[in-house]
CSV table of N, CA and C in Angstrom, one decimal:
chain,number,residue,atom,x,y,z
C,1,MET,N,11.8,-2.6,15.8
C,1,MET,CA,11.0,-1.6,14.8
C,1,MET,C,10.8,-0.6,16.0
C,2,SER,N,11.4,0.7,15.4
C,2,SER,CA,10.9,1.6,16.4
C,2,SER,C,9.4,2.3,16.2
C,3,TRP,N,9.6,3.2,17.4
C,3,TRP,CA,7.7,3.5,17.8
C,3,TRP,C,7.2,4.3,16.5
C,4,GLN,N,7.8,5.4,16.0
C,4,GLN,CA,7.7,6.0,14.7
C,4,GLN,C,7.6,5.1,13.1
C,5,ASP,N,7.8,3.5,13.4
C,5,ASP,CA,7.6,3.5,12.5
C,5,ASP,C,6.2,2.1,12.7
C,6,ARG,N,6.4,2.1,13.6
C,6,ARG,CA,4.9,1.7,14.3
C,6,ARG,C,3.9,2.4,13.9
C,7,VAL,N,4.3,3.6,14.2
C,7,VAL,CA,2.8,4.8,14.4
C,7,VAL,C,2.4,4.9,12.4
C,8,THR,N,3.6,5.4,11.8
C,8,THR,CA,3.3,5.0,10.2
C,8,THR,C,2.9,4.1,9.9
C,9,GLU,N,3.4,3.2,10.0
C,9,GLU,CA,2.5,1.8,9.7
C,9,GLU,C,1.1,1.5,10.0
C,10,ASN,N,0.7,1.6,11.4
C,10,ASN,CA,-0.2,2.2,11.9
C,10,ASN,C,-1.6,3.1,10.8
C,11,LEU,N,-0.9,4.2,10.4
C,11,LEU,CA,-1.5,5.2,10.1
C,11,LEU,C,-1.7,4.9,8.6
C,12,ASN,N,-0.6,4.5,7.7
C,12,ASN,CA,-0.7,3.8,6.5
C,12,ASN,C,-1.7,3.0,6.5
C,13,THR,N,-1.9,1.8,7.3
C,13,THR,CA,-3.1,0.8,7.3
C,13,THR,C,-4.5,1.4,7.6
C,14,ILE,N,-4.3,2.2,8.2
C,14,ILE,CA,-6.1,3.3,8.2
C,14,ILE,C,-5.8,3.7,7.1
C,15,GLU,N,-5.2,4.5,6.2
C,15,GLU,CA,-5.3,5.1,4.9
C,15,GLU,C,-6.0,3.9,4.1
C,16,VAL,N,-5.1,2.8,4.2
C,16,VAL,CA,-5.2,1.8,3.3
C,16,VAL,C,-7.1,1.3,3.3
C,17,PHE,N,-7.4,1.3,4.5
C,17,PHE,CA,-8.6,0.8,4.9
C,17,PHE,C,-9.7,1.8,4.8
C,18,ILE,N,-9.3,3.2,4.6
C,18,ILE,CA,-10.4,4.2,4.4
C,18,ILE,C,-10.6,4.1,2.8
C,19,GLN,N,-9.6,3.9,1.8
C,19,GLN,CA,-9.8,4.2,0.7
C,19,GLN,C,-10.4,2.5,0.3
C,20,ASP,N,-10.0,1.9,1.1
C,20,ASP,CA,-10.4,0.0,0.4
C,20,ASP,C,-11.9,-0.5,0.4
C,21,ALA,N,-12.4,0.4,2.1
C,21,ALA,CA,-13.5,-0.1,2.4
C,21,ALA,C,-14.7,0.3,1.8
C,22,SER,N,-15.8,-0.9,1.6
C,22,SER,CA,-16.9,-0.6,1.1
C,22,SER,C,-17.7,0.7,1.6
C,23,HIS,N,-19.0,1.1,1.2
C,23,HIS,CA,-19.5,2.0,1.5
C,23,HIS,C,-20.4,1.7,2.9
C,24,ALA,N,-20.8,0.5,2.9
C,24,ALA,CA,-21.1,0.1,4.5
C,24,ALA,C,-20.4,0.5,5.2
C,25,TYR,N,-19.2,0.4,5.3
C,25,TYR,CA,-18.1,0.9,6.3
C,25,TYR,C,-18.3,2.4,6.7
C,26,PHE,N,-18.8,2.9,6.3
C,26,PHE,CA,-19.1,4.8,6.0
C,26,PHE,C,-18.4,5.3,7.6
C,27,PRO,N,-19.4,5.0,8.9
C,27,PRO,CA,-19.0,5.4,9.5
C,27,PRO,C,-18.0,5.3,10.1
C,28,VAL,N,-17.5,4.0,10.5
C,28,VAL,CA,-15.8,3.8,10.6
C,28,VAL,C,-14.6,4.4,9.7
C,29,LYS,N,-15.2,4.9,8.2
C,29,LYS,CA,-14.6,5.5,7.5
C,29,LYS,C,-14.1,6.9,8.2
C,30,ILE,N,-15.7,7.3,8.8
C,30,ILE,CA,-15.1,8.5,9.7
C,30,ILE,C,-14.4,8.6,10.6
C,31,LEU,N,-14.6,7.7,11.3
C,31,LEU,CA,-14.0,7.4,12.1
C,31,LEU,C,-12.1,7.8,11.9
C,32,GLY,N,-11.8,7.0,11.4
C,32,GLY,CA,-10.5,6.5,10.5
C,32,GLY,C,-10.0,8.2,9.8
C,33,TRP,N,-10.3,8.9,9.1
C,33,TRP,CA,-10.2,10.2,9.2
C,33,TRP,C,-9.8,11.2,10.2
C,34,LEU,N,-11.1,11.0,11.0
C,34,LEU,CA,-10.9,11.8,12.3
C,34,LEU,C,-9.5,11.3,13.3
C,35,VAL,N,-9.0,10.2,12.6
C,35,VAL,CA,-8.1,9.2,13.6
C,35,VAL,C,-6.5,10.1,13.0
C,36,LEU,N,-6.6,9.8,11.7
C,36,LEU,CA,-5.7,10.3,10.5
C,36,LEU,C,-5.6,12.0,10.3
C,37,PHE,N,-6.7,13.0,10.9
C,37,PHE,CA,-6.7,14.2,11.3
C,37,PHE,C,-5.8,14.8,11.9
C,38,PHE,N,-5.6,13.6,13.1
C,38,PHE,CA,-5.6,14.3,14.7
C,38,PHE,C,-4.3,13.7,14.6
C,39,ALA,N,-3.9,12.2,14.1
C,39,ALA,CA,-2.1,12.3,14.0
C,39,ALA,C,-2.0,13.1,13.3
C,40,LEU,N,-2.2,13.8,12.4
C,40,LEU,CA,-1.3,14.8,11.5
C,40,LEU,C,-1.1,15.7,12.1
C,41,ILE,N,-2.4,16.3,12.9
C,41,ILE,CA,-2.3,17.8,13.5
C,41,ILE,C,-1.0,17.7,14.7
C,42,GLY,N,-1.4,16.8,15.3
C,42,GLY,CA,-0.4,16.1,16.7
C,42,GLY,C,1.4,16.4,16.3
C,43,THR,N,1.5,15.3,15.3
C,43,THR,CA,3.1,15.4,14.7
C,43,THR,C,3.5,16.5,14.3
C,44,ASN,N,2.7,17.6,13.6
C,44,ASN,CA,2.6,18.6,13.3
C,44,ASN,C,3.3,19.7,14.2
C,45,ILE,N,1.9,19.9,15.3
C,45,ILE,CA,2.5,21.3,16.5
C,45,ILE,C,3.8,20.2,16.8
C,46,ILE,N,4.7,18.9,17.2
C,46,ILE,CA,5.5,19.0,17.7
C,46,ILE,C,6.7,19.2,16.7
C,47,ALA,N,6.2,19.4,15.7
C,47,ALA,CA,7.6,19.3,14.2
C,47,ALA,C,7.4,21.2,14.6
C,48,ILE,N,6.5,21.9,14.8
C,48,ILE,CA,6.3,23.4,14.3
C,48,ILE,C,7.1,23.8,15.7
C,49,CYS,N,7.5,22.8,16.9
C,49,CYS,CA,7.7,23.6,18.6
C,49,CYS,C,8.8,23.6,17.9
C,50,LYS,N,9.9,22.1,17.3
C,50,LYS,CA,11.1,22.3,17.2
C,50,LYS,C,11.5,22.5,16.4
C,51,TRP,N,10.9,23.1,15.3
C,51,TRP,CA,11.7,24.1,14.3
C,51,TRP,C,12.4,24.7,14.2
C,52,PRO,N,11.9,26.5,15.0
C,52,PRO,CA,13.2,26.8,15.1
C,52,PRO,C,14.2,26.8,15.8
C,53,ILE,N,14.4,25.7,16.3
C,53,ILE,CA,15.8,25.9,16.7
C,53,ILE,C,16.7,24.7,16.2
C,54,SER,N,15.8,23.8,15.6
C,54,SER,CA,17.1,23.0,14.7
C,54,SER,C,16.9,23.1,13.4
C,55,ARG,N,16.4,24.5,12.9
C,55,ARG,CA,16.7,25.3,11.7
C,55,ARG,C,18.0,25.7,11.7
C,56,TRP,N,18.3,26.1,12.8
C,56,TRP,CA,19.3,27.4,12.6
C,56,TRP,C,20.6,26.2,13.1
C,57,PHE,N,20.1,24.7,13.4
C,57,PHE,CA,21.7,24.1,13.4
C,57,PHE,C,21.7,23.7,12.4
C,58,ARG,N,20.4,23.3,11.7
C,58,ARG,CA,20.6,22.4,9.7
C,58,ARG,C,21.1,23.7,9.0
C,59,ALA,N,21.1,24.9,9.4
C,59,ALA,CA,22.0,25.6,8.3
C,59,ALA,C,23.5,25.8,8.6
C,60,TYR,N,23.7,25.6,9.7
C,60,TYR,CA,25.2,25.5,9.9
C,60,TYR,C,25.4,24.3,10.1
C,61,ALA,N,25.2,23.0,9.8
C,61,ALA,CA,25.4,21.5,9.6
C,61,ALA,C,26.5,21.2,8.1
C,62,LYS,N,27.4,20.3,8.4
C,62,LYS,CA,28.0,19.9,7.8
C,62,LYS,C,28.1,19.3,6.9
C,63,THR,N,28.7,19.3,5.1
C,63,THR,CA,27.9,18.4,4.4
C,63,THR,C,28.5,17.7,4.0
C,64,ASP,N,29.5,17.1,4.9
C,64,ASP,CA,30.0,15.5,4.5
C,64,ASP,C,29.7,14.9,4.8
C,65,SER,N,29.9,13.8,4.3
C,65,SER,CA,29.4,12.4,4.6
C,65,SER,C,30.6,11.3,5.8
C,66,ILE,N,29.4,11.2,6.6
C,66,ILE,CA,30.2,10.1,7.9
C,66,ILE,C,29.4,8.9,6.8
C,67,ASP,N,30.2,7.9,7.5
C,67,ASP,CA,29.9,6.7,7.0
C,67,ASP,C,28.6,6.2,7.5
C,68,GLY,N,27.8,5.7,6.6
C,68,GLY,CA,26.3,5.3,7.2
C,68,GLY,C,25.6,6.2,7.2
C,69,MET,N,25.9,7.4,7.4
C,69,MET,CA,24.5,8.5,7.8
C,69,MET,C,24.6,9.4,6.7
C,70,PRO,N,22.8,10.1,6.8
C,70,PRO,CA,22.8,10.3,5.3
C,70,PRO,C,23.3,11.6,5.1
C,71,LEU,N,23.7,12.2,3.8
C,71,LEU,CA,24.6,13.4,3.7
C,71,LEU,C,23.5,14.8,3.1
C,72,ASN,N,23.5,15.3,4.2
C,72,ASN,CA,22.8,16.8,3.9
C,72,ASN,C,23.2,18.2,2.7
C,73,VAL,N,22.3,18.0,1.8
C,73,VAL,CA,22.6,18.8,0.6
C,73,VAL,C,21.9,20.0,1.0
C,74,PHE,N,22.7,21.0,0.4
C,74,PHE,CA,21.8,22.4,0.5
C,74,PHE,C,21.6,23.2,-1.1
C,75,ASN,N,21.6,22.4,-1.9
C,75,ASN,CA,21.3,23.4,-3.6
C,75,ASN,C,21.9,21.8,-4.5
C,76,GLU,N,21.4,22.8,-5.6
C,76,GLU,CA,21.5,21.6,-6.9
C,76,GLU,C,22.9,21.2,-7.2
C,77,ILE,N,23.7,21.8,-7.0
C,77,ILE,CA,25.1,21.8,-7.0
C,77,ILE,C,25.7,20.7,-6.5
C,78,GLU,N,25.4,20.8,-5.2
C,78,GLU,CA,26.1,19.8,-4.4
C,78,GLU,C,25.5,18.2,-4.5
C,79,LEU,N,23.9,18.4,-5.0
C,79,LEU,CA,23.1,16.9,-5.3
C,79,LEU,C,23.1,16.6,-6.9
C,80,ASN,N,23.8,17.5,-8.0
C,80,ASN,CA,24.1,17.0,-8.8
C,80,ASN,C,25.6,16.4,-8.7
C,81,ASN,N,26.5,16.3,-7.8
C,81,ASN,CA,27.7,16.1,-7.6
C,81,ASN,C,27.5,14.7,-7.3
C,82,VAL,N,26.9,14.9,-6.4
C,82,VAL,CA,26.3,13.3,-5.4
C,82,VAL,C,25.7,12.4,-6.6
C,83,LEU,N,24.7,12.9,-7.3
C,83,LEU,CA,24.5,11.9,-8.6
C,83,LEU,C,25.0,11.6,-9.7
C,84,ALA,N,25.8,13.0,-9.8
C,84,ALA,CA,27.3,12.1,-10.5
C,84,ALA,C,28.3,10.8,-10.5
C,85,ARG,N,28.8,11.2,-9.1
C,85,ARG,CA,29.7,10.1,-8.8
C,85,ARG,C,29.3,9.1,-8.4
C,86,GLU,N,27.8,8.8,-7.5
C,86,GLU,CA,27.3,7.5,-7.1
C,86,GLU,C,26.3,6.9,-8.2
C,87,ARG,N,26.4,5.4,-7.8
C,87,ARG,CA,25.1,4.7,-8.4
C,87,ARG,C,24.3,4.8,-8.2
C,88,LEU,N,24.0,4.8,-6.4
C,88,LEU,CA,22.6,4.4,-6.5
C,88,LEU,C,22.1,5.7,-5.2
C,89,VAL,N,21.4,6.3,-5.2
C,89,VAL,CA,21.2,7.5,-4.4
C,89,VAL,C,19.6,7.5,-3.8
C,90,LEU,N,19.6,7.6,-2.9
C,90,LEU,CA,18.0,8.0,-2.1
C,90,LEU,C,17.9,9.1,-1.7
C,91,VAL,N,16.8,10.1,-2.3
C,91,VAL,CA,16.9,11.4,-1.7
C,91,VAL,C,16.1,11.7,-0.8
C,92,ASP,N,16.1,12.3,0.3
C,92,ASP,CA,14.9,12.4,1.1
C,92,ASP,C,14.8,14.0,0.7
C,93,PHE,N,12.9,14.4,0.7
C,93,PHE,CA,12.9,16.0,0.8
C,93,PHE,C,11.9,15.8,1.8
C,94,TRP,N,12.4,16.9,3.1
C,94,TRP,CA,11.4,16.9,4.2
C,94,TRP,C,12.0,18.2,4.6
C,95,ALA,N,11.4,18.1,5.5
C,95,ALA,CA,11.4,19.6,6.7
C,95,ALA,C,10.8,19.5,7.9
C,96,GLN,N,11.7,20.8,8.9
C,96,GLN,CA,12.0,20.5,10.4
C,96,GLN,C,10.6,20.6,10.8
C,97,TRP,N,9.3,21.1,10.1
C,97,TRP,CA,8.1,21.7,10.4
C,97,TRP,C,6.7,20.5,9.9
C,98,CYS,N,7.6,19.6,9.6
C,98,CYS,CA,6.6,18.2,9.2
C,98,CYS,C,6.9,17.1,9.7
C,99,GLY,N,5.4,16.6,10.5
C,99,GLY,CA,5.1,15.7,11.2
C,99,GLY,C,5.6,14.3,10.9
C,100,PRO,N,4.9,13.9,10.0
C,100,PRO,CA,5.2,12.8,9.0
C,100,PRO,C,7.1,13.0,8.6
C,101,CYS,N,7.2,13.9,8.3
C,101,CYS,CA,8.9,13.9,8.3
C,101,CYS,C,9.4,13.3,8.7
C,102,LEU,N,9.3,14.0,10.2
C,102,LEU,CA,10.3,13.7,11.7
C,102,LEU,C,9.9,12.3,12.1
C,103,LEU,N,8.4,11.8,11.5
C,103,LEU,CA,8.5,9.8,11.7
C,103,LEU,C,8.9,9.3,10.6
C,104,MET,N,9.7,9.6,10.0
C,104,MET,CA,9.9,9.0,9.2
C,104,MET,C,11.5,9.2,8.8
C,105,ASN,N,11.9,10.0,9.4
C,105,ASN,CA,13.4,10.7,9.9
C,105,ASN,C,14.4,8.8,10.2
C,106,ARG,N,14.1,8.7,11.6
C,106,ARG,CA,15.0,7.3,11.8
C,106,ARG,C,15.0,6.5,10.9
C,107,ALA,N,13.9,6.1,9.9
C,107,ALA,CA,13.7,5.0,9.2
C,107,ALA,C,14.9,5.5,8.5
C,108,ILE,N,14.4,6.5,7.8
C,108,ILE,CA,16.2,7.3,6.5
C,108,ILE,C,17.5,6.7,7.7
C,109,ASN,N,17.4,7.4,8.6
C,109,ASN,CA,18.9,7.5,9.2
C,109,ASN,C,19.3,5.6,9.4
C,110,ASP,N,18.5,5.0,9.5
C,110,ASP,CA,18.9,3.1,9.8
C,110,ASP,C,18.8,2.7,8.6
C,111,LEU,N,18.3,3.1,7.4
C,111,LEU,CA,18.5,2.4,6.1
C,111,LEU,C,19.7,3.0,5.6
C,112,ALA,N,20.4,3.8,5.9
C,112,ALA,CA,21.7,4.5,5.5
C,112,ALA,C,22.3,4.1,6.0
C,113,GLN,N,22.2,3.2,7.0
C,113,GLN,CA,23.2,3.1,7.7
C,113,GLN,C,23.2,0.9,7.7
C,114,THR,N,22.3,0.9,7.0
C,114,THR,CA,22.4,-0.9,6.9
C,114,THR,C,22.5,-1.1,5.4
C,115,TYR,N,22.1,0.2,4.7
C,115,TYR,CA,22.5,-0.1,3.2
C,115,TYR,C,23.5,0.5,2.9
C,116,LYS,N,24.8,1.1,3.7
C,116,LYS,CA,25.8,2.0,3.5
C,116,LYS,C,27.0,1.4,2.3
C,117,GLN,N,27.0,0.3,2.2
C,117,GLN,CA,28.1,-0.3,1.1
C,117,GLN,C,27.0,-0.2,-0.2
C,118,GLN,N,25.6,0.0,-0.6
C,118,GLN,CA,25.3,0.2,-1.3
C,118,GLN,C,24.1,1.3,-1.9
C,119,ILE,N,24.3,1.9,-1.1
C,119,ILE,CA,23.4,3.7,-1.7
C,119,ILE,C,23.7,4.3,-0.6
C,120,ILE,N,23.5,5.3,-1.6
C,120,ILE,CA,23.7,6.9,-0.8
C,120,ILE,C,22.9,7.5,-0.2
C,121,VAL,N,22.4,8.0,0.7
C,121,VAL,CA,21.2,8.4,1.1
C,121,VAL,C,21.4,9.8,1.8
C,122,VAL,N,21.2,10.7,0.8
C,122,VAL,CA,21.4,12.5,0.6
C,122,VAL,C,19.5,12.8,1.4
C,123,LYS,N,20.1,14.0,2.8
C,123,LYS,CA,18.4,14.5,2.9
C,123,LYS,C,18.7,15.9,2.6
C,124,VAL,N,17.7,16.3,2.1
C,124,VAL,CA,17.3,17.8,1.5
C,124,VAL,C,16.6,18.3,2.4
C,125,ASP,N,16.6,19.3,3.1
C,125,ASP,CA,15.7,20.3,4.0
C,125,ASP,C,15.1,21.4,3.2
C,126,VAL,N,13.9,21.2,2.5
C,126,VAL,CA,13.5,22.0,1.9
C,126,VAL,C,12.7,23.5,3.1
C,127,SER,N,12.7,23.1,4.8
C,127,SER,CA,13.0,25.1,4.9
C,127,SER,C,14.0,25.5,4.5
C,128,LEU,N,15.1,25.2,4.6
C,128,LEU,CA,16.4,26.4,4.0
C,128,LEU,C,16.3,26.8,2.7
C,129,ASP,N,15.7,26.0,1.9
C,129,ASP,CA,15.8,26.4,0.5
C,129,ASP,C,15.2,25.7,-0.4
C,130,ALA,N,13.6,26.4,-1.1
C,130,ALA,CA,12.8,25.4,-1.2
C,130,ALA,C,13.3,25.3,-3.0
C,131,THR,N,14.3,26.1,-3.7
C,131,THR,CA,14.5,25.8,-4.8
C,131,THR,C,14.4,24.4,-5.3
C,132,LEU,N,15.3,23.8,-4.8
C,132,LEU,CA,16.1,22.3,-5.1
C,132,LEU,C,14.6,21.4,-5.3
C,133,SER,N,13.7,21.4,-4.0
C,133,SER,CA,12.7,21.2,-4.4
C,133,SER,C,11.7,21.3,-5.5
C,134,LYS,N,11.3,22.8,-5.9
C,134,LYS,CA,10.5,22.7,-6.8
C,134,LYS,C,11.3,22.2,-8.4
C,135,LYS,N,12.6,22.5,-8.3
C,135,LYS,CA,13.1,21.8,-9.7
C,135,LYS,C,13.1,20.3,-9.9
C,136,GLN,N,12.8,19.6,-8.6
C,136,GLN,CA,12.8,18.3,-8.3
C,136,GLN,C,11.6,18.3,-8.4
C,137,ALA,N,10.2,19.0,-8.9
C,137,ALA,CA,8.6,18.5,-8.7
C,137,ALA,C,8.5,17.6,-7.6
C,138,VAL,N,9.1,18.5,-6.5
C,138,VAL,CA,8.1,17.4,-5.0
C,138,VAL,C,7.1,18.6,-4.6
C,139,ARG,N,5.8,17.8,-4.8
C,139,ARG,CA,4.7,18.3,-4.4
C,139,ARG,C,4.4,18.0,-3.1
C,140,GLY,N,5.1,17.3,-2.3
C,140,GLY,CA,4.1,16.7,-0.8
C,140,GLY,C,5.5,16.4,-0.4
C,141,LEU,N,5.5,16.5,1.3
C,141,LEU,CA,6.2,16.2,2.0
C,141,LEU,C,5.8,14.9,3.4
C,142,PRO,N,6.6,14.5,3.4
C,142,PRO,CA,7.9,13.3,2.7
C,142,PRO,C,8.0,13.3,1.4
C,143,THR,N,9.0,13.5,0.5
C,143,THR,CA,9.3,12.6,-0.3
C,143,THR,C,10.5,12.5,-0.5
C,144,VAL,N,10.5,10.6,-1.2
C,144,VAL,CA,12.1,10.0,-1.6
C,144,VAL,C,11.7,9.8,-3.1
C,145,VAL,N,13.3,10.5,-3.5
C,145,VAL,CA,13.3,9.6,-5.1
C,145,VAL,C,15.0,8.8,-5.3
C,146,LEU,N,14.4,7.9,-5.8
C,146,LEU,CA,15.7,7.3,-5.9
C,146,LEU,C,15.8,7.4,-7.4
C,147,PHE,N,17.4,7.4,-7.2
C,147,PHE,CA,18.3,7.5,-8.9
C,147,PHE,C,19.6,6.9,-8.9
C,148,LYS,N,19.5,6.3,-9.8
C,148,LYS,CA,20.3,5.0,-10.0
C,148,LYS,C,21.2,5.4,-11.2
C,149,ASN,N,22.1,6.0,-10.9
C,149,ASN,CA,23.0,6.2,-12.2
C,149,ASN,C,22.9,7.7,-12.8
C,150,GLY,N,22.2,8.5,-11.8
C,150,GLY,CA,22.2,9.9,-12.2
C,150,GLY,C,20.7,10.2,-12.4
C,151,VAL,N,19.8,9.0,-12.9
C,151,VAL,CA,18.5,8.8,-13.7
C,151,VAL,C,17.4,8.7,-12.6
C,152,GLU,N,16.3,9.2,-12.4
C,152,GLU,CA,15.3,8.9,-11.5
C,152,GLU,C,15.0,8.0,-11.8
C,153,VAL,N,14.5,6.4,-11.2
C,153,VAL,CA,13.7,5.4,-10.8
C,153,VAL,C,12.7,5.0,-10.8
C,154,THR,N,12.2,5.7,-9.2
C,154,THR,CA,11.0,5.9,-8.3
C,154,THR,C,11.0,7.1,-7.5
C,155,ARG,N,9.5,7.2,-7.2
C,155,ARG,CA,9.3,8.1,-6.3
C,155,ARG,C,8.3,8.0,-5.5
C,156,LYS,N,8.7,8.1,-4.5
C,156,LYS,CA,7.1,7.7,-3.8
C,156,LYS,C,7.0,8.8,-2.2
C,157,SER,N,5.9,9.6,-2.6
C,157,SER,CA,5.4,10.4,-1.1
C,157,SER,C,4.6,9.9,-0.2
C,158,GLY,N,4.8,10.7,1.3
C,158,GLY,CA,4.2,10.3,2.1
C,158,GLY,C,5.2,9.4,3.1
C,159,SER,N,4.8,9.5,4.4
C,159,SER,CA,5.6,8.9,5.1
C,159,SER,C,5.4,7.2,5.1
C,160,LEU,N,6.9,7.0,5.0
C,160,LEU,CA,7.4,5.5,5.0
C,160,LEU,C,7.9,4.7,5.6
C,161,THR,N,7.6,3.1,6.0
C,161,THR,CA,8.3,2.5,7.2
C,161,THR,C,9.8,2.1,6.7
C,162,LYS,N,10.7,1.4,7.6
C,162,LYS,CA,12.0,1.6,7.0
C,162,LYS,C,12.2,-0.2,6.1
C,163,LYS,N,10.4,-0.5,6.7
C,163,LYS,CA,10.7,-1.7,5.6
C,163,LYS,C,9.9,-1.6,3.9
C,164,GLN,N,9.3,-0.6,3.9
C,164,GLN,CA,8.8,0.0,2.6
C,164,GLN,C,9.9,0.9,1.8
C,165,LEU,N,10.9,1.0,2.2
C,165,LEU,CA,12.1,1.6,2.6
C,165,LEU,C,13.3,0.6,1.3
C,166,SER,N,12.9,-0.3,2.1
C,166,SER,CA,13.8,-1.3,2.1
C,166,SER,C,13.6,-2.3,0.7
C,167,GLU,N,12.4,-2.0,0.5
C,167,GLU,CA,11.6,-2.5,-0.6
C,167,GLU,C,12.0,-1.8,-1.8
C,168,ILE,N,12.0,-0.3,-1.8
C,168,ILE,CA,12.1,0.3,-2.8
C,168,ILE,C,13.6,0.2,-3.4
C,169,ILE,N,14.4,0.1,-2.0
C,169,ILE,CA,16.2,-0.1,-2.7
C,169,ILE,C,16.4,-1.5,-3.0
C,170,GLU,N,15.6,-2.8,-2.9
C,170,GLU,CA,15.8,-4.3,-3.0
C,170,GLU,C,15.2,-4.7,-4.4
C,171,LYS,N,14.3,-3.4,-4.8
C,171,LYS,CA,13.5,-3.5,-6.0
C,171,LYS,C,14.5,-3.0,-7.1
C,172,HIS,N,15.4,-1.7,-6.7
C,172,HIS,CA,15.9,-1.2,-7.8
C,172,HIS,C,17.1,-1.0,-7.9
C,173,GLY,N,18.1,-2.0,-6.7
C,173,GLY,CA,19.1,-1.7,-6.8
C,173,GLY,C,19.8,-2.7,-7.2
């Protein structure tokens, strides 16, 4: 398990505790909220520092699929072409300035490699063009949407671990 998956899993555990714990644990809940707040600020600061350079590289990236690697899609026509020709497609809406998106990036790449015979993984960088994310009703980042035969099957928002992503594919694949 990568360090990004461990961080994401720990932050998800804290978030579940905050939601499920009784009011008697209110002081501990406040501590959990603070940890989540500072983790989000920290990851976003890192992402914002990396964004200007990586945005330029992403704008000129190839859209050709390399076996086992996510496919970068930049517009609705490209996405519709992929959805029309592939049986199972996982679309990751993300941005370079989004800390949780960067935490999940390695999990997405590993997932594409692991399930390369079953699924096509598509990445949509919303910082390059927000039109596609608006048409797909993406309200938060990161968001993953699983399509089966061109029809949306499930959608999850927030940073997910490789295990959580694998469970989505296994359930609907």
